Short mmCIF file of C-alpha atoms and ligand atoms in Angstrom, two decimals:
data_model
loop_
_atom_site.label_atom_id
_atom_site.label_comp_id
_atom_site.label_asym_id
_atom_site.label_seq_id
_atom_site.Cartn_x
_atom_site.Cartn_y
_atom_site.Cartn_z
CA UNK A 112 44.17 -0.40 -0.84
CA UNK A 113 42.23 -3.34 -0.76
CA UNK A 114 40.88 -5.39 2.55
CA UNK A 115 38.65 -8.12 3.12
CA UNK A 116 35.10 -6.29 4.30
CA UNK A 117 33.15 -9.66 4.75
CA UNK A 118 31.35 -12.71 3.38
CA UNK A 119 27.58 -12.87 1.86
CA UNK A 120 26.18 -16.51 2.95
CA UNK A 121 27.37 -18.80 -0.14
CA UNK A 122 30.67 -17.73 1.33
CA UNK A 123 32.02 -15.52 -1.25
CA UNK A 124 34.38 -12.43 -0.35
CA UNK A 125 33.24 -9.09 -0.56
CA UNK A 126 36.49 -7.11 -0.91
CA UNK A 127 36.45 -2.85 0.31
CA UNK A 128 38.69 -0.83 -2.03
CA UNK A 129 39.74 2.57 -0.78
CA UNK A 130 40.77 5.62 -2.41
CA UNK A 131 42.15 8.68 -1.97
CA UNK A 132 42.57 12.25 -4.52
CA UNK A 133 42.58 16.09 -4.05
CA UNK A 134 41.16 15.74 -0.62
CA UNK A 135 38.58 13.60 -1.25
CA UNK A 136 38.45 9.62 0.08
CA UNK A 137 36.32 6.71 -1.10
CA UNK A 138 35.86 3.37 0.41
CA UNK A 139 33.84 1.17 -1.97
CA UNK A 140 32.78 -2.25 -1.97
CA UNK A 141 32.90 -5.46 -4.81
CA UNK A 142 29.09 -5.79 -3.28
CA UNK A 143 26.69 -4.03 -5.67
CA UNK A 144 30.11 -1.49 -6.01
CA UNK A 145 28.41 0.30 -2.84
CA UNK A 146 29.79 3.65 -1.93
CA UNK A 147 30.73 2.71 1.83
CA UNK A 148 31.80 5.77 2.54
CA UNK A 149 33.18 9.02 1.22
CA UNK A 150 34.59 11.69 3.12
CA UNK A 151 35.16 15.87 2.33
CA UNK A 152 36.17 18.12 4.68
CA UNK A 153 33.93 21.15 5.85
CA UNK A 154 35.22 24.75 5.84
CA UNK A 155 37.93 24.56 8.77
CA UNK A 156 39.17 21.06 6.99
CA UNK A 157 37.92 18.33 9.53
CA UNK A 158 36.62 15.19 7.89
CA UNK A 159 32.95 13.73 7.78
CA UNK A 160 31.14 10.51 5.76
CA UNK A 161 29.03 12.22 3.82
CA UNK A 162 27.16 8.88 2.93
CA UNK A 163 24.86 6.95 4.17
CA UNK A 164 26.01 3.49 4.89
CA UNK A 165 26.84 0.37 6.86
CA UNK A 166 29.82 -1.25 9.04
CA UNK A 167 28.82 -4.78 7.90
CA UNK A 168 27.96 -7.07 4.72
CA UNK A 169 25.09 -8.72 6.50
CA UNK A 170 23.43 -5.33 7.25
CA UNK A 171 24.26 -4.16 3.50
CA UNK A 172 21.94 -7.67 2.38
CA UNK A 173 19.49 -7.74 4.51
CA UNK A 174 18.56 -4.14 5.15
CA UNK A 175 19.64 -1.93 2.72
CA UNK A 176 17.26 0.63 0.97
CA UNK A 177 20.17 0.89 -2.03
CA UNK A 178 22.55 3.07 -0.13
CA UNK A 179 25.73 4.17 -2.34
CA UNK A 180 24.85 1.38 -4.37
CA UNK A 181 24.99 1.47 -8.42
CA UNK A 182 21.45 0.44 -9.82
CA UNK A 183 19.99 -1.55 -12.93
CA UNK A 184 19.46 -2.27 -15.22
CA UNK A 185 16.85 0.31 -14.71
CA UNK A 186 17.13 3.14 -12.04
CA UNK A 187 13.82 3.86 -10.99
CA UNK A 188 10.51 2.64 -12.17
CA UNK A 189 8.86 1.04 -14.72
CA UNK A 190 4.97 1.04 -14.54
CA UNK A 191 3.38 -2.63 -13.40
CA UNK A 192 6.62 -4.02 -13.87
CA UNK A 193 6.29 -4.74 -17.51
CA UNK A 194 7.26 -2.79 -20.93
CA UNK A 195 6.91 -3.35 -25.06
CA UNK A 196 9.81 -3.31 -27.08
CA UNK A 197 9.57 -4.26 -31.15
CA UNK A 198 5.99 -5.99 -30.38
CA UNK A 199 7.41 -8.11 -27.64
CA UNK A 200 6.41 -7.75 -23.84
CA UNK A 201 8.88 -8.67 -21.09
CA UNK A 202 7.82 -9.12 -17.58
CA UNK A 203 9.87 -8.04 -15.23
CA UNK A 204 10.65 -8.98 -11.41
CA UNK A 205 7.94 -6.53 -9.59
CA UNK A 206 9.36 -5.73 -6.17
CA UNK A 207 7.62 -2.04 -5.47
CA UNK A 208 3.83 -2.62 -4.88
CA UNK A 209 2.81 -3.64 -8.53
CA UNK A 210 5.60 -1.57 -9.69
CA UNK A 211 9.19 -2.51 -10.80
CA UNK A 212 12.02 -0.67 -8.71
CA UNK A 213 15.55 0.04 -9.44
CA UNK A 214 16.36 -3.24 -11.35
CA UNK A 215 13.67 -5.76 -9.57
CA UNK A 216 14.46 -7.69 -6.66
CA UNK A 217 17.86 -8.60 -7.25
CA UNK A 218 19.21 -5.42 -9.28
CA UNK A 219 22.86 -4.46 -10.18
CA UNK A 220 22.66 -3.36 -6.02
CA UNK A 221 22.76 -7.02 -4.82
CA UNK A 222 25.60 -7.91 -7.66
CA UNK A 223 29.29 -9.26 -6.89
CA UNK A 224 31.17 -6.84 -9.80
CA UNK A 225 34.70 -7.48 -10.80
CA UNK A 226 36.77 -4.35 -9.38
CA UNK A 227 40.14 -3.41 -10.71
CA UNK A 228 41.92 -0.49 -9.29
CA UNK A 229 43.93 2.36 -11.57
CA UNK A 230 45.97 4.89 -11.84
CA UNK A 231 46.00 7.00 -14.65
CA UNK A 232 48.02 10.57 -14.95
CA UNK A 233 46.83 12.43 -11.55
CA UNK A 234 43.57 10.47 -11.44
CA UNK A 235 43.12 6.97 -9.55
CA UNK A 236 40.37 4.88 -9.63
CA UNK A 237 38.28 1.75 -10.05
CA UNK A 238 36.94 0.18 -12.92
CA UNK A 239 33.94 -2.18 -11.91
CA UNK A 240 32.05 -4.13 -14.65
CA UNK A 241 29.11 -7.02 -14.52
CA UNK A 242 27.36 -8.40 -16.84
CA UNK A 243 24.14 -9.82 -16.50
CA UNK A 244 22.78 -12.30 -18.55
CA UNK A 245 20.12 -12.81 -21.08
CA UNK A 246 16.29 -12.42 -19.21
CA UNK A 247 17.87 -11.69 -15.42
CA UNK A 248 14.87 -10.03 -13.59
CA UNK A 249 13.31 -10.23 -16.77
CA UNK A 250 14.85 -7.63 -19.32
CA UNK A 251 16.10 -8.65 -22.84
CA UNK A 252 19.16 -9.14 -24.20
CA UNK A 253 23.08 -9.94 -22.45
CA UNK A 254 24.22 -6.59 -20.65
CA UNK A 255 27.96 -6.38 -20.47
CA UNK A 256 27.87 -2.92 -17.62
CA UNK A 257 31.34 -0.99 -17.37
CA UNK A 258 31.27 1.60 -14.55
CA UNK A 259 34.81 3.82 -13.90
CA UNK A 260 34.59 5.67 -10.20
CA UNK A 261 37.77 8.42 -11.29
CA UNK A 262 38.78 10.53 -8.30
CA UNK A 263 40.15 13.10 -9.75
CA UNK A 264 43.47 15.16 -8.85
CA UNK A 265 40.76 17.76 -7.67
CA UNK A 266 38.71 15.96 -5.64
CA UNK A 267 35.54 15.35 -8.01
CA UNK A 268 34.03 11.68 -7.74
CA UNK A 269 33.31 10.96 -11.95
CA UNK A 270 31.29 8.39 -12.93
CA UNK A 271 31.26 7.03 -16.52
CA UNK A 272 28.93 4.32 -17.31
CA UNK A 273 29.02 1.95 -20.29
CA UNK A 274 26.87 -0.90 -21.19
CA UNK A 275 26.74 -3.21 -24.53
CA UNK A 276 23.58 -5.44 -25.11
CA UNK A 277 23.06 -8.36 -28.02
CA UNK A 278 19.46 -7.80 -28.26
CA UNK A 279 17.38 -4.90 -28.03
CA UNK A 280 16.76 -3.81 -24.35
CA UNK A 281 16.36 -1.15 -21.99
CA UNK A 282 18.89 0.46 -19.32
CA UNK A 283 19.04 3.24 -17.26
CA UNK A 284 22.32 3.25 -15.11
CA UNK A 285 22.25 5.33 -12.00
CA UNK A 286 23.90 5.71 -8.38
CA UNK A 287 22.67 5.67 -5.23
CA UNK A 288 24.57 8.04 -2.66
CA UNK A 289 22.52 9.00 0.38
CA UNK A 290 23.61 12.32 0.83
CA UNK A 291 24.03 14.34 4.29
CA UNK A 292 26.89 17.07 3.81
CA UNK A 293 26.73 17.92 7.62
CA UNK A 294 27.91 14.14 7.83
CA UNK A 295 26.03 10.48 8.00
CA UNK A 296 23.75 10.53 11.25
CA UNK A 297 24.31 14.32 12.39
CA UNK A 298 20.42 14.78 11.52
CA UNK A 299 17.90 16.07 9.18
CA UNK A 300 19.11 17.63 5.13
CA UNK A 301 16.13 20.05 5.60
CA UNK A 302 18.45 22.98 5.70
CA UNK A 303 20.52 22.25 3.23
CA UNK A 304 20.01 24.84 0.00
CA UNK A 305 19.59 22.81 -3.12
CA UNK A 306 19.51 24.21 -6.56
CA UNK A 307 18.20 22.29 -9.52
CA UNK A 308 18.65 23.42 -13.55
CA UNK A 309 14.99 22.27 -14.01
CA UNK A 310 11.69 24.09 -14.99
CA UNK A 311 9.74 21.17 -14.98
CA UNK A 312 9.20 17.87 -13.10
CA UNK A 313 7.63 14.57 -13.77
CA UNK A 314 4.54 14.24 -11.90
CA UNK A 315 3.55 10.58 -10.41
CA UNK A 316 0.44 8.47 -9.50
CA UNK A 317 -0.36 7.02 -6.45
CA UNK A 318 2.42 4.51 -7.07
CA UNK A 319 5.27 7.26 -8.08
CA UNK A 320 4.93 6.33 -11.59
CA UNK A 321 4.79 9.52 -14.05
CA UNK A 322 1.54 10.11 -15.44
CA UNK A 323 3.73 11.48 -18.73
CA UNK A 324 2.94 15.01 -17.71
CA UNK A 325 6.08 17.25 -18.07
CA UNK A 326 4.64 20.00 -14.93
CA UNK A 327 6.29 23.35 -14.92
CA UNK A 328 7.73 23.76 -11.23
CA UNK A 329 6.53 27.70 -11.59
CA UNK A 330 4.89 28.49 -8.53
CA UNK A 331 5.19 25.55 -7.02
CA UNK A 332 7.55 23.49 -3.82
CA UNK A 333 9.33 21.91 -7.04
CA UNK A 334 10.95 25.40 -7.94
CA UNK A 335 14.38 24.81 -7.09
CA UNK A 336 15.60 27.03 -10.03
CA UNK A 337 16.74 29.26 -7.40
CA UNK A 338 18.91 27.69 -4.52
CA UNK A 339 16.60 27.12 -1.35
CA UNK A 340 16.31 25.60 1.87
CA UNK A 341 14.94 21.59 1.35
CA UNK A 342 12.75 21.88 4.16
CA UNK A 343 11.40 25.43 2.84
CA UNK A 344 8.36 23.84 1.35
CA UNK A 345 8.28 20.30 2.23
CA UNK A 346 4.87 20.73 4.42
CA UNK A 347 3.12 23.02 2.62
CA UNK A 348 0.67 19.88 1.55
CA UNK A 349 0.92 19.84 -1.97
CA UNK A 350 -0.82 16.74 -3.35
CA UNK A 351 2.36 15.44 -5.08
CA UNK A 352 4.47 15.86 -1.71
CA UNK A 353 1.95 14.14 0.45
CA UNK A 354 1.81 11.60 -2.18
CA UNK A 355 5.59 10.73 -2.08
CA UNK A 356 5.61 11.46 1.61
CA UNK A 357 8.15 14.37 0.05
CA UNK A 358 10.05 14.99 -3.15
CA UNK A 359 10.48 11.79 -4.57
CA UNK A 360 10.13 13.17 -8.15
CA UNK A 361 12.20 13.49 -11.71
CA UNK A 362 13.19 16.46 -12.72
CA UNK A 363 13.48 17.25 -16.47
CA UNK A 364 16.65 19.16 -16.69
CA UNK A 365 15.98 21.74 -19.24
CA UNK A 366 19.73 20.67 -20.75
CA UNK A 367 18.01 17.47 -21.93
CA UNK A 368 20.87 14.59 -23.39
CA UNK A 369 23.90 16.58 -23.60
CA UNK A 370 27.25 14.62 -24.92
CA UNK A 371 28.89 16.11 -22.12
CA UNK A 372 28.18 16.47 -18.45
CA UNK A 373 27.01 20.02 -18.08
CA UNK A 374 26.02 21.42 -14.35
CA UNK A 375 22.84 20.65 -13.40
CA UNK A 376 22.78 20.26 -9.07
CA UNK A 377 24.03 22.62 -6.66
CA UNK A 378 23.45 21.28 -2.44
CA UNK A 379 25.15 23.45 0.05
CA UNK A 380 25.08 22.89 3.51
CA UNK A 381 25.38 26.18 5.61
CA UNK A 382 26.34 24.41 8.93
CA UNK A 383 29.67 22.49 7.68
CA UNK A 384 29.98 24.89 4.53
CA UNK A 385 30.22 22.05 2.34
CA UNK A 386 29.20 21.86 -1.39
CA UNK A 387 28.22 19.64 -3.97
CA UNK A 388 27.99 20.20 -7.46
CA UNK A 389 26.96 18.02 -9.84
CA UNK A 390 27.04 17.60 -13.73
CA UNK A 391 26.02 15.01 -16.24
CA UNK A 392 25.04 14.08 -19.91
CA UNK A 393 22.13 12.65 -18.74
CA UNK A 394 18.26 14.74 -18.41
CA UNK A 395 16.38 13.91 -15.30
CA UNK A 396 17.43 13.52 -11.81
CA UNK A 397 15.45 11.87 -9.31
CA UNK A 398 15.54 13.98 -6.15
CA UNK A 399 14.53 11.97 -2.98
CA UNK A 400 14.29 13.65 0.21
CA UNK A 401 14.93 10.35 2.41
CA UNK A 402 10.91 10.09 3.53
CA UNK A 403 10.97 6.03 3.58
CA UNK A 404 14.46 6.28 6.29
CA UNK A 405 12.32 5.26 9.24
CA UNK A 406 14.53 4.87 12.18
CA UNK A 407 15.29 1.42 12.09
CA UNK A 408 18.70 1.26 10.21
CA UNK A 409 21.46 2.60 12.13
CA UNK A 410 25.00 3.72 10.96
CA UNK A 411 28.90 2.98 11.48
CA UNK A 412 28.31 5.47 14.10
CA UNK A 413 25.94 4.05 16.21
CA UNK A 414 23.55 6.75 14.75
CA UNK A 415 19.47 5.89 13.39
CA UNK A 416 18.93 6.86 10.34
CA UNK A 417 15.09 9.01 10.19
CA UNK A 418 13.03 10.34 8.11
CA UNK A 419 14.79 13.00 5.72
CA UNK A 420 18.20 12.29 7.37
CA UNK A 421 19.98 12.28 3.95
CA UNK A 422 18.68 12.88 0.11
CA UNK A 423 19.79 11.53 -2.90
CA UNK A 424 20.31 13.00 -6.25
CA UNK A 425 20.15 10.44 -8.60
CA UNK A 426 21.25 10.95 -12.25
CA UNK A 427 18.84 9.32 -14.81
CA UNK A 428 16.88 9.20 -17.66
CA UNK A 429 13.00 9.45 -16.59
CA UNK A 430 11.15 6.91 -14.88
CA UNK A 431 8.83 4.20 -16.51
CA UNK A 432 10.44 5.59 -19.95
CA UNK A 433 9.79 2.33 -21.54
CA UNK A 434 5.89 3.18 -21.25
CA UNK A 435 6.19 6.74 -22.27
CA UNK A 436 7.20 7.14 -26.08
CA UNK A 437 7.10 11.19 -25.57
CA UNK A 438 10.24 11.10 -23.01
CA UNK A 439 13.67 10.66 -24.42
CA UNK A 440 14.24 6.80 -25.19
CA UNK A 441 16.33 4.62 -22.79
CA UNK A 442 16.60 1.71 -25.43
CA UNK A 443 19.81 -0.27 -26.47
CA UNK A 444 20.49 -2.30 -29.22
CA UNK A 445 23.39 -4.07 -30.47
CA UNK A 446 26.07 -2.61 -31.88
CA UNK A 447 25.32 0.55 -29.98
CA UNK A 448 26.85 1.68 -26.66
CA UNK A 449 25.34 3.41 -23.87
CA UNK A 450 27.72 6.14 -22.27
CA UNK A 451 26.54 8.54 -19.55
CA UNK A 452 28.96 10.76 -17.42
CA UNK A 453 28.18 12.17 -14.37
CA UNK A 454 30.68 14.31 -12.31
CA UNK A 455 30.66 15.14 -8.06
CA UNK A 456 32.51 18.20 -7.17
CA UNK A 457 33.12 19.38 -3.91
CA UNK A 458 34.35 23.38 -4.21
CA UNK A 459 35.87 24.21 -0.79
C1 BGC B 1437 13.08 6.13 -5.10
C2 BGC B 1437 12.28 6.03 -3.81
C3 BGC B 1437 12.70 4.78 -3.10
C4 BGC B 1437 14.19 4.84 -2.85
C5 BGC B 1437 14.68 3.57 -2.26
C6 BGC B 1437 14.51 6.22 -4.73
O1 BGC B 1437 15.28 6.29 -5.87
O2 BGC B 1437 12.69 7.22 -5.87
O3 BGC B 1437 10.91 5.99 -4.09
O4 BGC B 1437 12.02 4.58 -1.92
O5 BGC B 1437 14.87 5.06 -4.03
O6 BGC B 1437 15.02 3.67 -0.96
#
């Protein structure tokens, strides 16, 4: 079903889309193809969001720190804003500090993409695609971005991304779900047990860029080989936590590329008994534990939004690759096409 959600100022419509599949509902948005909300029952079968979002547009434009939104052309970021590609250096729009973040300024978040709805077999769905031309925010080459949301007759939210170029670039497609399985606004994610098929991370400088270093997470808070409790070791003042103000960190999933999506993130919450398992093709996931939420933004529910409120689990190939020959290479030419698959699941 599709509804009018609102207007950005030049007056064009933002339409909401939702969807429903094996239990699980979606509302998403033609606005940066924002997750508005998406809802999974706990263990006795009531509903909650489990997102992170907003009632209104304006709130969405002027406020939003990327929640449910897709991101590019490149999730995360890339070191002083500014990478080398065949001998050429391309400036990009800097918007973190000296850094670029999660696109530049105006990334694939802020985007009006073309949304058409499907059914296909037992799966239904949305098929959003922008493309963004030649130097926008400063990369290289004419992206033409395909992203499919499937919900499946199961319930899983999939994810397949796409993306054509006609000159050599960079991309690194991601998406942005705040996550809070006990439901958007009910409070802090440090009890929920996360589990993470990674024995190393990518340590960051002052600025969260890596410093190339692949860190084993042996004996350290970033162990989450086993499944434990977020908040566990979130103050134990290790100089990469205070840092971040938390985990804000890559993990190198020892999988690597795979051509399939292969499990790689368990998060359980023990309150609602709700799951979330995810898989994908691609090697890193950021893990954020929410430390920039400040208590200023407040949700459809009349809820504030704090510090560590929600995490997100973001799907990627490392940060600041472009600067770091030694991780694996997040560069596009023509004639090739980048595919990544990443798969939700929510076991009852
Ligand atoms: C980054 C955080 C950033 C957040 C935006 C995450 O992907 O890793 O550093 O603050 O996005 O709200």
């Amino acid at each position: 079903m599709k509804t009018l959600f609102g207007r950005l100022a030049d007056g064009t419509e933002i339409h909401r889309w939702s969807l429903e599949n094996g239990g699980t509902r979606m509302k998403v948005l033609s606005y940066g193809g924002i997750v508005q909300s998406l809802e999974i029952p706990d263990r006795d079968g009531r509903y909650a969001d489990v997102s992170l979002g907003f009632d209104r547009i304006e709130e969405y434009v002027d406020s939003s720190p990327y929640f449910g939104a897709l991101i590019g052309r490149y999730g995360n970021r890339i070191g002083k804003g500014a990478f080398t590609l065949d001998g050429e250096t391309h400036r990009l729009s800097v918007d973190d500090g000296e850094n670029s973040l999660h696109g530049g300024a105006e990334g694939f978040d802020r985007r009006v993409w073309e949304v058409e709805p499907f059914t296909e077999g037992p799966d239904v769905g949305l098929r959003l695609s922008y493309t963004s031309v030649d130097g926008e925010q400063g990369y290289p080459g004419t992206l033409r971005a395909k992203v499919t949301y499937t919900l499946t007759a199961r319930g899983d939210w999939r994810i397949d991304y796409e993306a054509t170029t006609d000159k050599a670039t960079v991309v690194n497609l991601t998406s942005h779900v705040y996550w809070n399985l006990a439901g958007a606004g009910s409070g802090t994610i440090e009890d929920h047990e996360l589990q993470l098929a990674a024995s190393h991370y990518t340590p960051t400088d002052a600025g969260l860029i890596p410093t190339g270093e692949l860190a084993p997470v042996e004996g350290t808070p970033f162990d989450f080989r086993e499944s434990k409790p977020i908040g566990r070791d979130l103050r134990t003042g290790h100089p990469q936590l205070l840092a971040a103000k938390g985990y804000d960190h890559n993990w190198a999933l020892d999988k690597g590329v795979t051509a399939e999506p292969e499990h790689i993130a368990t998060l359980h919450d023990p309150s609602s008994g709700r799951t979330l398992r995810i898989a994908t093709s691609e090697p890193g996931v950021q893990f954020y534990s929410g430390n920039f939420l400040d208590g200023t933004l407040v949700g459809p529910g009349g809820r504030s939004y704090r510090q560590g409120d929600a995490l997100c689990l973001e799907t990627q190939h490392y940060p600041d690759s472009p600067n770091h020959p030694s991780f694996p290479s997040t560069v596009l030419r023509p004639g090739e096409t980048y595919r990544t698959t990443t798969i939700h699941s929510f076991p009852a």
